C-alpha positions in Angstrom: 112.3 83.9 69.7 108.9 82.8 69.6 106.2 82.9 72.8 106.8 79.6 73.2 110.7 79.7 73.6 110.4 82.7 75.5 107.8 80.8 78.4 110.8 78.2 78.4 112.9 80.7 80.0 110.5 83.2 81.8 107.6 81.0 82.6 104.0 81.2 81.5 103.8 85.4 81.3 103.1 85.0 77.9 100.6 83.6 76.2 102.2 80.7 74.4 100.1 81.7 70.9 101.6 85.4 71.0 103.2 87.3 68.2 106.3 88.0 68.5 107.4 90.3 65.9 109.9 93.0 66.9 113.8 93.9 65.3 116.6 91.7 67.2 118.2 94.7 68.9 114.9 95.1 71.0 115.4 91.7 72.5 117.3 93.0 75.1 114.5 95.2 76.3 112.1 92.2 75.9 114.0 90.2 77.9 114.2 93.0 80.8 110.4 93.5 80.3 109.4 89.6 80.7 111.9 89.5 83.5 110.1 92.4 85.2 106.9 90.2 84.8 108.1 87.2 85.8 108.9 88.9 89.3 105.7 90.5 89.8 104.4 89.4 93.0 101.8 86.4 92.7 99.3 89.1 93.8 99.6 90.7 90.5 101.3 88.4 88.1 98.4 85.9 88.3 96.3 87.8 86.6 98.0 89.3 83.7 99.3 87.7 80.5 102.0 89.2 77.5 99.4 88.7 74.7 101.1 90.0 72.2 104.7 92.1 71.3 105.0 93.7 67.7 106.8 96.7 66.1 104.3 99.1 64.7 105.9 102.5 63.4 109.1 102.5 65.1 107.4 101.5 68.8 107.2 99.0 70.7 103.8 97.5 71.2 103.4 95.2 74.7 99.8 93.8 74.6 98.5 92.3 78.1 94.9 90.8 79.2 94.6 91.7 83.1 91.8 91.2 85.4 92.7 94.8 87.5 90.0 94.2 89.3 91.4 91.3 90.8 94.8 93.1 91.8 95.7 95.0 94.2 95.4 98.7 93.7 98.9 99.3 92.3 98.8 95.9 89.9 97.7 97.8 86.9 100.5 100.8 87.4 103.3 98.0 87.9 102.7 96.7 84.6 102.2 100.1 82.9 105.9 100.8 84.6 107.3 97.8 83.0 106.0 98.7 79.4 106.9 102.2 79.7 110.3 100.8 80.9 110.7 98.3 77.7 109.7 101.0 74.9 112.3 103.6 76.2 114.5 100.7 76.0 114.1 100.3 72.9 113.6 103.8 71.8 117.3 104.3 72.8 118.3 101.2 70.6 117.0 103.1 67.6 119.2 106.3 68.3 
């Protein structure tokens, strides 16, 4: 799927330009991870963007602009939980 498809169905937490460039049995975990940004409170979610999502050496690579500055304290750990989240996702997929 390409950013722009996935906005369709998650909304804008991705930047509609992104690469999306990872093996089809790690859609799952993409899914789950844009989910998990899509629900972010306001707070948090209105200041971060999925930038980029690529396959580089057998991991999963989640890129994100933030503004942590502009969260509240545990904004930048949230996000941080939903990457770490997606790549054992898909490190599971490759075993």
């Amino acid at each position: 799927m390409t950013a722009a498809e996935l906005n369709i169905v998650y909304g804008a937490v991705i930047f509609p330009g992104a690469s999306v460039s990872v093996p089809a049995a790690w859609m799952p975990a993409i899914h789950a991870a844009l989910a998990a940004f899509r629900d972010l409170p306001s707070s948090v979610r209105s200041f971060v963007m999925v930038t980029g999502i690529a396959e580089s050496g057998g991991q999963l690579l989640i890129e994100v602009a933030a503004v942590p500055g502009a969260m509240p304290e545990d904004g930048m750990a949230r996000i941080e939980e939903i990457v770490r989240a997606a790549r054992e996702a898909t490190r599971r997929e490759m075993h």
